Amino acid sequence: MSSSWPLVKYVDAPAAAATVRYDFNDQNPNLATSPAKKVTEFDPGVPTLEGDPDAVGQQWGFRSPQIVHTIRGTKAQAMAALSAVSKEQLRDTNWVLFQPSAATQPVWFKTYRTGYQPITLDRVYVRVDGGGQVALPDTWKVTVPLVADAFAYGARVVIPTLQVVQGPADLAGPVRGAMHAVLPAIKGDAPTGLRISVTPASTAGSGFDPDWLVGCVAGKATMADTVIDIGTGDGFTAGTNMGAGVANAAYFGGSYRQASIAVSDLSAGSNFAERLTGSFPVVPAGRYKVLARISADAPIGVRKQYLFAFGNNFGSAVIRLPSGQLAIVTRVQYGDTELLDFGGAGFGALTFDGWVDLGDFPFPAGYTEVPDVVGTMPAQVFSLKIGLADNTTGTVRVDAFKLIPVDGPTVTSANLLRANFSFSPLQKLVTGTFDGDSEAYWSTNAGGSTFFNNGPSLSGGFPVADPAAERNLLLLMALDRGTQSGGSPYITDLNSQAAVDVSYYPRYLHIGDGT
Amino acid sequence: MPGLRGRLGIKVNDGMADRIVTRCCRGLKFTKVAPGGHQSLSFKMTLPRNTFNDLGPVDRTYVYDTRTTKTVIEGYLENPTPTDGPDGQQYDIAAVGGVALANDETRGLIYIDRDLGQFQKDLGALSTSTFEVAESVSFPGNQRIRAQFAGDTLVSPGVFGGAGNYEMERAGMSLGAVRAVVVSGRTDAAYRSRFQTPSVAVDIGAGATISTAPVDSTVWASTDFPSGTTLRFALYLYRTGAAGNIPAADASVWTDYVDVCVLGQRMNRNGTLLTGAAGLVSATQVLASQVVEDLLGRLLTFCDPGTAQVDTTSFAITQLAYPDGVKAAGVLNDLAVFESGYYWGIGATGENGKHEFWYRAWPTTPRYEVSVRDGWQQRGSDVDLCNRILVSWTDAAGKTVVTPVTAASLGLVGIGLPVDDLGTRIKDADPITLPAGKGSLANATRIGGQILTDKISPPKAGTVLVRRPILDMLTGNQVMPWEIEPGYLCRIRETGDELRITQVDYDDDGCSMLLTLGRPVLTDEQRLARLDRA
């Protein structure tokens, strides 16, 4: 079988080595078994944009490529070819490879079974001298309509393995990103789902079933996912029963602050008190998810239900109270109260460490971005409340804040996925794969040959990268060390390392028509 | 083409595994309400019909904001409808939000009951003793139980006359406290007024005697009788002295128990029974917030007590009893009649699998600011020119009482409303009757006042469509339509109206949120139906 340009084939996968199911442009076939075929026209079609152009959400509809190809052979052979095309069209999904010339890269259309237009076996006519047309002998024209995904797929792009560490700052030699990695320029025209495989280093991750946050934030080069260290020299103000910085090499920046929660820190019967206040460093204005890295005391056999709330300080203002009186009021807007519930199993004294998701907040507080006005964020005053639901005593060490940009002038799109593992692992000697195209997770042993049972509970959206963005920031955070203690060090320990393999299919809007 | 237009993700959990199905879904719609919280959601899911074989009411679906992983709405699946046909295989998914769980279980609940009809003559009482219910002469306007030994009766030590109460036993709720003003027809140390349970007897009133001086007496669970196990009790007049004959003309050997309040033993939000005066606070009233705390510990155990928000209320509810059983939603909706400035809701589950719960005051400042550019419609209502309403209710003795509520008493006269035109003329609105079990003077005044206020000054209501980011003044964020929450005030920029958001309906096809603002005027029937027993 010998193809000529453009290449137009039904194949079984979007890959160069895929098996050919039907070749529309096979001009030198074995004539004993198959007729010669030629693509005389290939229209890739265009997808439709569904939804109002100015709506906050839109969707790309299907596109309708069309192939016109001629078959040179007996009518019986032509009928057989038509039957072969029909078989491919009747598959639930299929792949049509299209490559205009040797100088271009192939793309694949993911096609679907669809309602059919009549496919006819038309004779091919040519003009003859003296006027009129005659039918070419044993030459047949077939028009094949298709329905395909909005964007064509390019060959899978595999990004060289990245390394990330669960630490506050990037490490050099070799480069290891601090819970993140900047992806190289994304190929294609349209946003695409990422396939992300995470393999914790063999020296880390002994904890069973730690939870992970995996995401991709696309935006400007100035976009930042800042870590704010808490501890010695942080410049923050200690609240109720919050200590000064304590040196400890196991914590970010080599220190932490400890809140020693008493029964009635706030008032009789309540200890959900303000423990820490201060000003954040300047970050690009926008909306951020805020997480706090903590260690909590969770004695075995004692149920501890820690409460956390993060607040944005809007400052002071003169307001008119419902009573009509004027008053000066300082407003701190707290987010939802987050609960860290240790049941009764506990982890032991201050052996739990991980990240508490405190919600998302605008910085500066109350800021509304305007597209044509650029400004600098002032230092943002925050407040952190910690207590226990039953107002008993407890101890929490606060190590750091992490800000993840999720919206605002520097962010094009953010897609975060939280994976809560219970009976399935993503720990050392395990490779966990999050696949944005199929919206699936699976895990294998390090060799990749054996699948593990079960999957995590997933919430959010699978990571998507945007080729139009100046930067695609990959986020990988081990949120806790897991539900059981299985040895040390844990994946959440300072600078625990994991290898990250990322790949994706580039998505193309315009392909050319092959002429 | 399947997929959502908003930055949302959908997950289905069939009990075996979580499966993100966003790319297979379309047509997402959901509704949240205040009061109520997460109400319903629906979408079409284009997947082979054998993908999920046993989806049912115990399975769940979640909608996330993919930017933050925050749960936007969560629901329990109705029996799904897998379809197969010309449009291919797909599921029509419908789910009910956490609010549905508040309608799960029915239980008898006695928060506070002044209904003296629940008492009956004790089986062991002296046969010639009498027990009757009537209005107190000493305390006009209050009903009393009188236990009396008739004249010309030989009373031996230990005999008694009085009434037993079995309503807690029937309701299945333990007794928290009993309060009564105890006064007798004579002062005599040969008799005592007693409160008795199957295990303890407590002298109440004047103690080791009966007395003509009234004594306000309260007995509490744990302090005076066993906590958690006391289901019935009796109030009676008891002979302690030597045997004696009551002269035929002597009609003074009686004890009245006036304004008897029976208090059920409430729980705290963690399900621990409250005890004593310190725990139960009052034996003559309950607050809506106390009732909500009890519901959290008793019926709403699927909600997270650790993060539940319950704002403290102030209106003293003097009668609230459901001896025949009620669902949590029924109680919460009743409380809205007493405390219309508060609303409740059940939201998404947290990491511990328990739902968020809130019972909080309607804010007084707006959270969202919207424009009418995408669609605004205000609902009208008739102004009923009236300045008084008569509220009928049944008192503790079972008699019908009529309480008038006037516009003047509500402060609605002389402030420029159309009702001023009536001058001194009295024009009654249609009278109403409170349902059984909810009758008290305070309740009648409260509910009559609400109805009359609505008739004189109807609240504004309307709908507004949001299909672009709007300002959330609470957090300072520009929020997408799907992020808008009910239970807050919304300012309409063009009209300046600040209205409560009572319902939000998201439609992903238009990526828009329809906000129902304010509340239409309830009909009398609707308002009473809220108060009726569930």
Coordinates of C-alpha atoms in Angstrom, one line a residue, chain A residues 18-447:
Chain A
A18 CA -1.2 3.7 14.8
T19 CA -2.8 0.9 12.8
V20 CA -4.4 2.1 9.5
R21 CA -8.0 1.1 9.3
Y22 CA -8.8 2.7 5.9
D23 CA -6.6 4.7 3.6
F24 CA -8.5 7.3 1.6
N25 CA -5.5 8.1 -0.6
D26 CA -4.0 4.8 -1.5
Q27 CA -3.0 5.3 -5.1
N28 CA -0.9 2.2 -5.5
P29 CA -2.7 -0.6 -3.9
N30 CA -2.6 -4.2 -4.7
L31 CA -5.1 -4.1 -7.5
A32 CA -5.9 -7.7 -7.1
T33 CA -7.5 -7.0 -3.7
S34 CA -8.2 -3.3 -3.5
P35 CA -8.9 -0.4 -5.9
A36 CA -6.8 2.7 -6.1
K37 CA -8.1 5.7 -4.1
K38 CA -7.4 9.3 -4.1
V39 CA -8.6 12.2 -2.0
T40 CA -9.7 14.9 -4.4
E41 CA -11.1 17.2 -1.7
F42 CA -10.7 17.4 2.1
D43 CA -12.7 20.0 4.0
P44 CA -11.7 20.1 7.7
G45 CA -14.8 22.1 8.5
V46 CA -14.9 24.6 11.4
P47 CA -16.4 24.1 14.8
T48 CA -19.3 26.3 15.9
L49 CA -19.1 28.5 19.0
E50 CA -22.2 27.8 21.1
G51 CA -23.5 30.4 23.5
D52 CA -23.6 34.1 23.2
P53 CA -20.2 35.6 22.3
D54 CA -20.2 37.8 25.5
A55 CA -21.4 35.1 27.8
V56 CA -19.2 34.1 30.7
G57 CA -19.1 30.5 29.4
Q58 CA -19.2 29.2 25.9
Q59 CA -18.7 25.9 24.3
W60 CA -17.2 24.7 21.0
G61 CA -19.6 22.5 19.1
F62 CA -18.6 19.7 16.7
R63 CA -17.0 20.3 13.4
S64 CA -18.0 18.6 10.2
P65 CA -15.0 17.6 8.0
Q66 CA -15.8 16.2 4.6
I67 CA -13.7 13.9 2.4
V68 CA -14.3 13.5 -1.3
H69 CA -12.3 10.7 -2.8
T70 CA -12.3 8.8 -6.0
I71 CA -12.0 5.1 -6.4
R72 CA -10.5 3.6 -9.5
G73 CA -11.7 0.0 -9.9
T74 CA -14.6 -2.1 -10.8
K75 CA -17.9 -1.2 -9.4
A76 CA -17.7 -4.3 -7.2
Q77 CA -14.4 -3.0 -5.8
A78 CA -15.9 0.4 -5.3
M79 CA -18.8 -1.1 -3.4
A80 CA -16.3 -3.0 -1.3
A81 CA -14.4 0.2 -0.5
L82 CA -17.7 2.0 0.3
S83 CA -18.5 -0.8 2.7
A84 CA -15.1 -0.5 4.3
V85 CA -15.6 3.3 4.8
S86 CA -19.0 2.6 6.3
K87 CA -17.6 0.2 8.8
E88 CA -15.3 2.9 10.0
Q89 CA -18.1 5.4 10.2
L90 CA -20.2 3.1 12.3
R91 CA -17.6 2.9 15.1
D92 CA -18.7 4.8 18.2
T93 CA -15.5 6.9 17.9
N94 CA -12.7 6.8 15.4
W95 CA -9.7 8.7 14.4
V96 CA -9.0 10.3 11.0
L97 CA -5.4 11.2 10.3
F98 CA -4.8 14.2 8.1
Q99 CA -1.4 15.4 7.0
P100 CA -1.4 17.9 4.1
S101 CA 2.3 17.4 3.1
A102 CA 5.6 16.0 4.2
A103 CA 6.5 19.5 5.5
T104 CA 3.6 19.6 7.9
Q105 CA 2.8 17.6 11.0
P106 CA -0.1 15.2 11.0
V107 CA -3.3 15.9 13.0
W108 CA -6.0 13.6 14.0
F109 CA -9.8 14.2 14.1
K110 CA -11.7 12.3 16.7
T111 CA -14.8 11.4 14.9
Y112 CA -18.2 10.1 16.1
R113 CA -20.9 7.9 14.7
T114 CA -23.5 10.3 13.4
G115 CA -26.6 10.7 11.4
Y116 CA -25.6 9.9 7.8
Q117 CA -26.1 11.9 4.7
P118 CA -26.5 9.7 1.6
I119 CA -23.2 8.4 0.5
T120 CA -23.4 7.7 -3.2
L121 CA -21.2 6.0 -5.6
D122 CA -21.1 8.6 -8.3
R123 CA -19.4 8.2 -11.7
V124 CA -16.6 10.6 -12.5
Y125 CA -17.2 12.6 -15.7
V126 CA -14.7 14.4 -17.8
R127 CA -15.2 17.0 -20.6
V128 CA -14.3 15.8 -24.1
D129 CA -13.3 17.7 -27.2
G130 CA -16.2 19.0 -29.0
G131 CA -18.3 19.5 -25.9
G132 CA -20.1 17.2 -23.6
Q133 CA -18.9 14.9 -20.9
V134 CA -18.2 11.2 -20.7
A135 CA -17.9 9.0 -17.7
L136 CA -14.4 7.8 -16.9
P137 CA -14.3 4.0 -17.0
D138 CA -14.3 2.3 -13.5
T139 CA -13.8 5.6 -11.7
W140 CA -16.1 6.4 -8.8
K141 CA -16.5 9.4 -6.5
V142 CA -17.5 9.1 -2.9
T143 CA -18.3 11.9 -0.5
V144 CA -17.8 11.0 3.1
P145 CA -19.2 13.4 5.7
L146 CA -17.8 13.2 9.2
V147 CA -18.6 14.6 12.6
A148 CA -15.6 15.3 14.8
D149 CA -14.4 17.0 18.0
A150 CA -14.1 20.8 17.7
F151 CA -10.3 20.7 17.6
A152 CA -8.0 18.4 15.8
Y153 CA -5.4 16.5 17.8
G154 CA -1.7 16.7 17.2
A155 CA 0.7 13.9 18.1
R156 CA 1.1 13.5 21.9
V157 CA 3.8 15.9 23.2
V158 CA 5.8 14.5 26.0
I159 CA 7.5 17.0 28.3
P160 CA 10.8 15.9 29.8
T161 CA 10.4 14.7 33.3
L162 CA 10.1 17.5 35.9
Q163 CA 11.0 17.3 39.5
V164 CA 9.0 19.0 42.3
V165 CA 9.7 19.2 46.0
Q166 CA 7.3 19.9 48.9
G167 CA 9.2 23.0 50.0
P168 CA 9.0 26.7 50.1
A169 CA 11.5 27.6 47.3
D170 CA 12.8 26.1 44.1
L171 CA 16.0 24.1 44.5
A172 CA 18.9 24.2 42.0
G173 CA 21.2 21.5 40.6
P174 CA 19.1 20.1 39.2
V175 CA 16.1 22.3 39.2
R176 CA 13.3 21.1 41.5
G177 CA 10.2 23.3 41.6
A178 CA 8.7 24.2 44.9
M179 CA 5.3 22.4 44.7
H180 CA 5.1 23.7 41.1
A181 CA 6.7 23.6 37.7
V182 CA 6.5 25.9 34.8
L183 CA 5.5 24.0 31.6
P184 CA 7.4 24.8 28.4
A185 CA 5.4 26.5 25.7
I186 CA 2.2 24.5 24.9
K187 CA 1.8 23.6 21.3
G188 CA -1.4 24.0 19.4
D189 CA -4.2 26.5 19.2
A190 CA -6.7 25.6 21.9
P191 CA -6.5 24.6 25.6
T192 CA -5.8 21.0 26.1
G193 CA -6.1 18.5 28.9
L194 CA -2.9 17.3 30.5
R195 CA -1.8 13.8 31.4
I196 CA 0.2 14.1 34.6
S197 CA 2.0 11.2 36.2
V198 CA 3.5 11.7 39.6
T199 CA 6.0 9.3 41.1
P200 CA 7.2 10.2 44.6
A201 CA 10.9 9.5 45.1
S202 CA 11.7 6.2 46.8
T203 CA 13.1 8.1 49.8
A204 CA 9.8 9.8 50.4
G205 CA 6.2 9.1 50.8
S206 CA 6.1 6.4 53.3
G207 CA 2.8 7.8 54.6
F208 CA -0.2 5.9 53.3
D209 CA -2.6 7.6 51.0
P210 CA -1.7 11.2 51.3
D211 CA -4.0 13.7 49.6
W212 CA -2.8 15.7 46.6
L213 CA -3.7 18.9 44.9
V214 CA -2.9 18.8 41.2
G215 CA -3.6 21.8 39.0
C216 CA -2.6 24.0 36.1
V217 CA -3.0 27.8 36.2
A218 CA -2.6 29.5 32.8
G219 CA -1.9 33.2 32.7
K220 CA 0.6 36.0 32.4
A221 CA 4.3 35.6 33.2
T222 CA 3.8 37.8 36.2
M223 CA 1.4 35.4 37.8
A224 CA 2.8 34.1 41.1
D225 CA 2.0 31.2 43.5
T226 CA 3.6 32.6 46.6
V227 CA 4.7 30.8 49.7
I228 CA 4.7 33.0 52.8
D229 CA 6.8 31.6 55.5
I230 CA 5.7 31.8 59.1
G231 CA 8.1 31.6 62.0
T232 CA 11.2 33.5 63.1
G233 CA 11.4 36.9 61.6
D234 CA 8.0 36.7 59.8
G235 CA 7.0 40.2 61.0
F236 CA 3.5 39.0 61.9
T237 CA 1.7 39.8 65.1
A238 CA 0.9 36.9 67.5
G239 CA -2.7 36.7 68.7
T240 CA -4.2 34.8 71.6
N241 CA -1.7 32.2 72.9
M242 CA 0.4 32.2 69.8
G243 CA 4.1 31.9 70.4
A244 CA 7.0 33.5 68.7
G245 CA 9.0 31.8 66.0
V246 CA 10.6 28.5 67.1
A247 CA 13.6 27.1 65.2
N248 CA 13.1 23.7 63.7
A249 CA 14.8 22.5 60.6
A250 CA 11.8 20.3 59.6
Y251 CA 9.7 23.4 58.9
F252 CA 9.6 25.8 56.0
G253 CA 12.2 28.5 56.6
G254 CA 13.5 26.5 59.5
S255 CA 10.9 27.7 62.0
Y256 CA 7.2 27.8 63.0
R257 CA 4.9 29.4 65.4
Q258 CA 2.9 27.5 67.9
A259 CA -0.7 28.2 69.1
S260 CA -1.3 26.7 72.5
I261 CA -5.1 26.7 72.5
A262 CA -6.7 27.0 75.9
V263 CA -10.3 26.2 76.9
S264 CA -11.7 29.8 76.8
D265 CA -9.3 31.8 74.7
L266 CA -12.0 34.0 73.1
S267 CA -14.7 34.0 75.7
A268 CA -16.5 31.6 78.0
G269 CA -17.2 28.5 76.0
S270 CA -15.2 29.5 72.9
N271 CA -11.6 29.3 71.8
F272 CA -12.0 30.0 68.1
A273 CA -9.8 33.0 68.5
E274 CA -7.6 35.2 66.3
R275 CA -4.1 33.7 66.5
L276 CA -2.1 35.5 63.9
T277 CA -2.4 38.8 62.0
G278 CA -0.1 40.7 59.8
S279 CA 0.5 41.9 56.3
F280 CA 1.1 39.7 53.3
P281 CA 3.8 40.7 50.9
V282 CA 2.8 42.2 47.7
V283 CA 1.5 39.8 45.1
P284 CA -0.2 40.5 41.7
A285 CA -3.7 41.6 42.4
G286 CA -6.3 38.9 41.9
R287 CA -8.2 36.1 43.5
Y288 CA -6.2 33.5 45.4
K289 CA -6.8 30.2 47.0
V290 CA -5.1 30.3 50.4
L291 CA -3.7 27.2 52.2
A292 CA -2.0 27.0 55.5
R293 CA 0.7 24.5 56.3
I294 CA 0.2 23.2 59.8
S295 CA 1.1 20.5 62.3
A296 CA -1.6 19.6 64.8
D297 CA -1.6 17.7 68.0
A298 CA -3.9 14.7 67.6
P299 CA -3.3 12.3 70.4
I300 CA -4.4 8.8 69.7
G301 CA -7.7 7.9 71.4
V302 CA -8.7 11.6 71.7
R303 CA -11.0 13.2 69.1
K304 CA -9.7 16.6 68.1
Q305 CA -11.7 18.8 65.8
Y306 CA -9.6 21.8 64.9
L307 CA -11.3 24.8 63.3
F308 CA -9.5 27.3 61.0
A309 CA -10.7 30.5 59.3
F310 CA -8.7 33.0 57.3
G311 CA -9.9 36.6 57.1
N312 CA -9.1 39.5 54.8
N313 CA -8.9 42.8 56.6
F314 CA -10.9 45.4 54.7
G315 CA -9.6 48.2 57.0
S316 CA -11.6 50.7 59.1
A317 CA -14.5 52.9 58.0
V318 CA -17.2 55.1 59.4
I319 CA -20.5 53.4 58.9
R320 CA -24.0 54.0 60.0
L321 CA -25.3 51.2 62.2
P322 CA -28.9 49.9 61.9
S323 CA -29.6 52.0 65.0
G324 CA -28.7 55.1 63.0
Q325 CA -25.6 55.8 65.0
L326 CA -22.3 56.4 63.2
A327 CA -19.4 54.2 64.3
I328 CA -15.9 53.3 63.2
V329 CA -15.8 49.7 62.3
T330 CA -12.9 47.5 61.3
R331 CA -14.1 44.8 59.0
V332 CA -12.4 41.4 58.8
Q333 CA -14.1 39.2 56.3
Y334 CA -13.5 35.5 57.2
G335 CA -14.0 32.7 54.8
D336 CA -15.8 29.5 55.5
T337 CA -14.7 27.7 58.7
E338 CA -12.6 24.7 57.8
L339 CA -12.6 21.6 60.0
L340 CA -9.7 19.3 60.6
D341 CA -11.3 16.3 62.3
F342 CA -9.1 13.6 63.7
G343 CA -11.9 11.3 64.7
G344 CA -10.5 9.2 67.6
A345 CA -7.7 7.5 65.8
G346 CA -5.4 10.5 66.0
F347 CA -1.9 10.6 64.8
G348 CA 0.0 11.2 68.0
A349 CA 1.5 14.4 69.4
L350 CA 2.2 16.9 66.6
T351 CA 2.8 14.2 64.0
F352 CA 0.2 15.4 61.6
D353 CA 1.3 17.8 59.0
G354 CA -0.3 19.1 55.9
W355 CA -2.1 21.9 54.2
V356 CA -5.5 23.2 55.3
D357 CA -7.5 24.8 52.5
L358 CA -8.8 28.1 53.8
G359 CA -10.8 29.2 50.8
D360 CA -10.3 31.8 48.2
F361 CA -9.9 35.5 48.7
P362 CA -9.3 38.7 46.7
F363 CA -6.0 40.6 47.2
P364 CA -6.3 43.4 47.8
A365 CA -9.5 43.0 49.8
G366 CA -12.5 44.4 48.0
Y367 CA -10.5 45.0 44.8
T368 CA -12.3 44.8 41.5
E369 CA -10.0 44.5 38.6
V370 CA -10.4 46.9 35.7
P371 CA -8.9 45.8 32.4
D372 CA -7.3 49.0 31.4
V373 CA -6.0 50.1 34.8
V374 CA -2.8 48.6 36.2
G375 CA -1.9 49.0 39.8
T376 CA 0.2 47.6 42.6
M377 CA -1.3 45.7 45.4
P378 CA -0.7 47.2 48.9
A379 CA 0.4 44.9 51.7
Q380 CA -2.7 43.0 52.6
V381 CA -3.7 42.6 56.2
F382 CA -4.9 39.1 57.1
S383 CA -6.2 37.3 60.2
L384 CA -6.0 33.6 61.0
K385 CA -8.4 32.1 63.6
I386 CA -7.8 28.7 65.1
G387 CA -9.8 26.9 67.7
L388 CA -11.5 23.6 68.5
A389 CA -15.1 22.8 67.9
D390 CA -15.6 21.6 71.4
N391 CA -13.5 24.3 73.0
T392 CA -11.0 21.9 74.5
T393 CA -7.3 22.4 74.5
G394 CA -5.0 21.7 71.5
T395 CA -1.8 22.7 69.9
V396 CA -1.2 23.8 66.3
R397 CA 2.0 24.8 64.7
V398 CA 1.6 27.2 61.8
D399 CA 4.4 26.9 59.2
A400 CA 3.4 28.8 56.1
F401 CA 0.8 30.1 53.8
K402 CA 0.5 29.2 50.1
L403 CA -1.3 31.4 47.6
I404 CA -2.6 29.9 44.4
P405 CA -3.9 32.3 41.8
V406 CA -7.3 31.2 40.6
D407 CA -8.7 34.4 38.9
G408 CA -7.9 37.9 38.2
P409 CA -5.9 40.0 35.6
T410 CA -3.0 37.7 35.6
V411 CA -5.0 34.5 35.2
T412 CA -6.4 33.1 32.0
S413 CA -7.8 29.9 33.5
A414 CA -7.3 27.8 36.6
N415 CA -8.1 24.2 36.9
L416 CA -7.4 22.5 40.2
L417 CA -8.1 19.0 41.2
R418 CA -8.1 17.7 44.7
A419 CA -7.5 13.9 45.1
N420 CA -8.5 12.4 48.4
F421 CA -7.0 9.0 48.7
S422 CA -8.4 6.5 51.0
F423 CA -7.8 3.0 49.7
S424 CA -5.7 3.8 46.7
P425 CA -2.1 5.1 47.0
L426 CA 0.0 7.8 45.5
Q427 CA 3.1 7.4 47.6
K428 CA 6.6 6.2 47.1
L429 CA 7.1 3.5 44.5
V430 CA 3.7 4.3 43.0
T431 CA 3.0 6.3 39.9
G432 CA -0.3 8.1 39.9
T433 CA -1.6 9.4 36.7
F434 CA -4.2 12.2 36.3
D435 CA -5.5 12.3 32.7
G436 CA -7.4 15.4 31.6
D437 CA -8.7 13.9 28.4
S438 CA -10.4 11.0 29.9
E439 CA -11.0 12.6 33.3
A440 CA -9.6 9.6 35.0
Y441 CA -7.0 8.7 37.5
W442 CA -5.1 5.4 37.8
S443 CA -2.1 4.3 39.7
T444 CA 0.5 1.7 38.9
N445 CA 3.6 0.3 40.5
A446 CA 6.8 2.1 39.6
G447 CA 7.3 -0.1 36.6

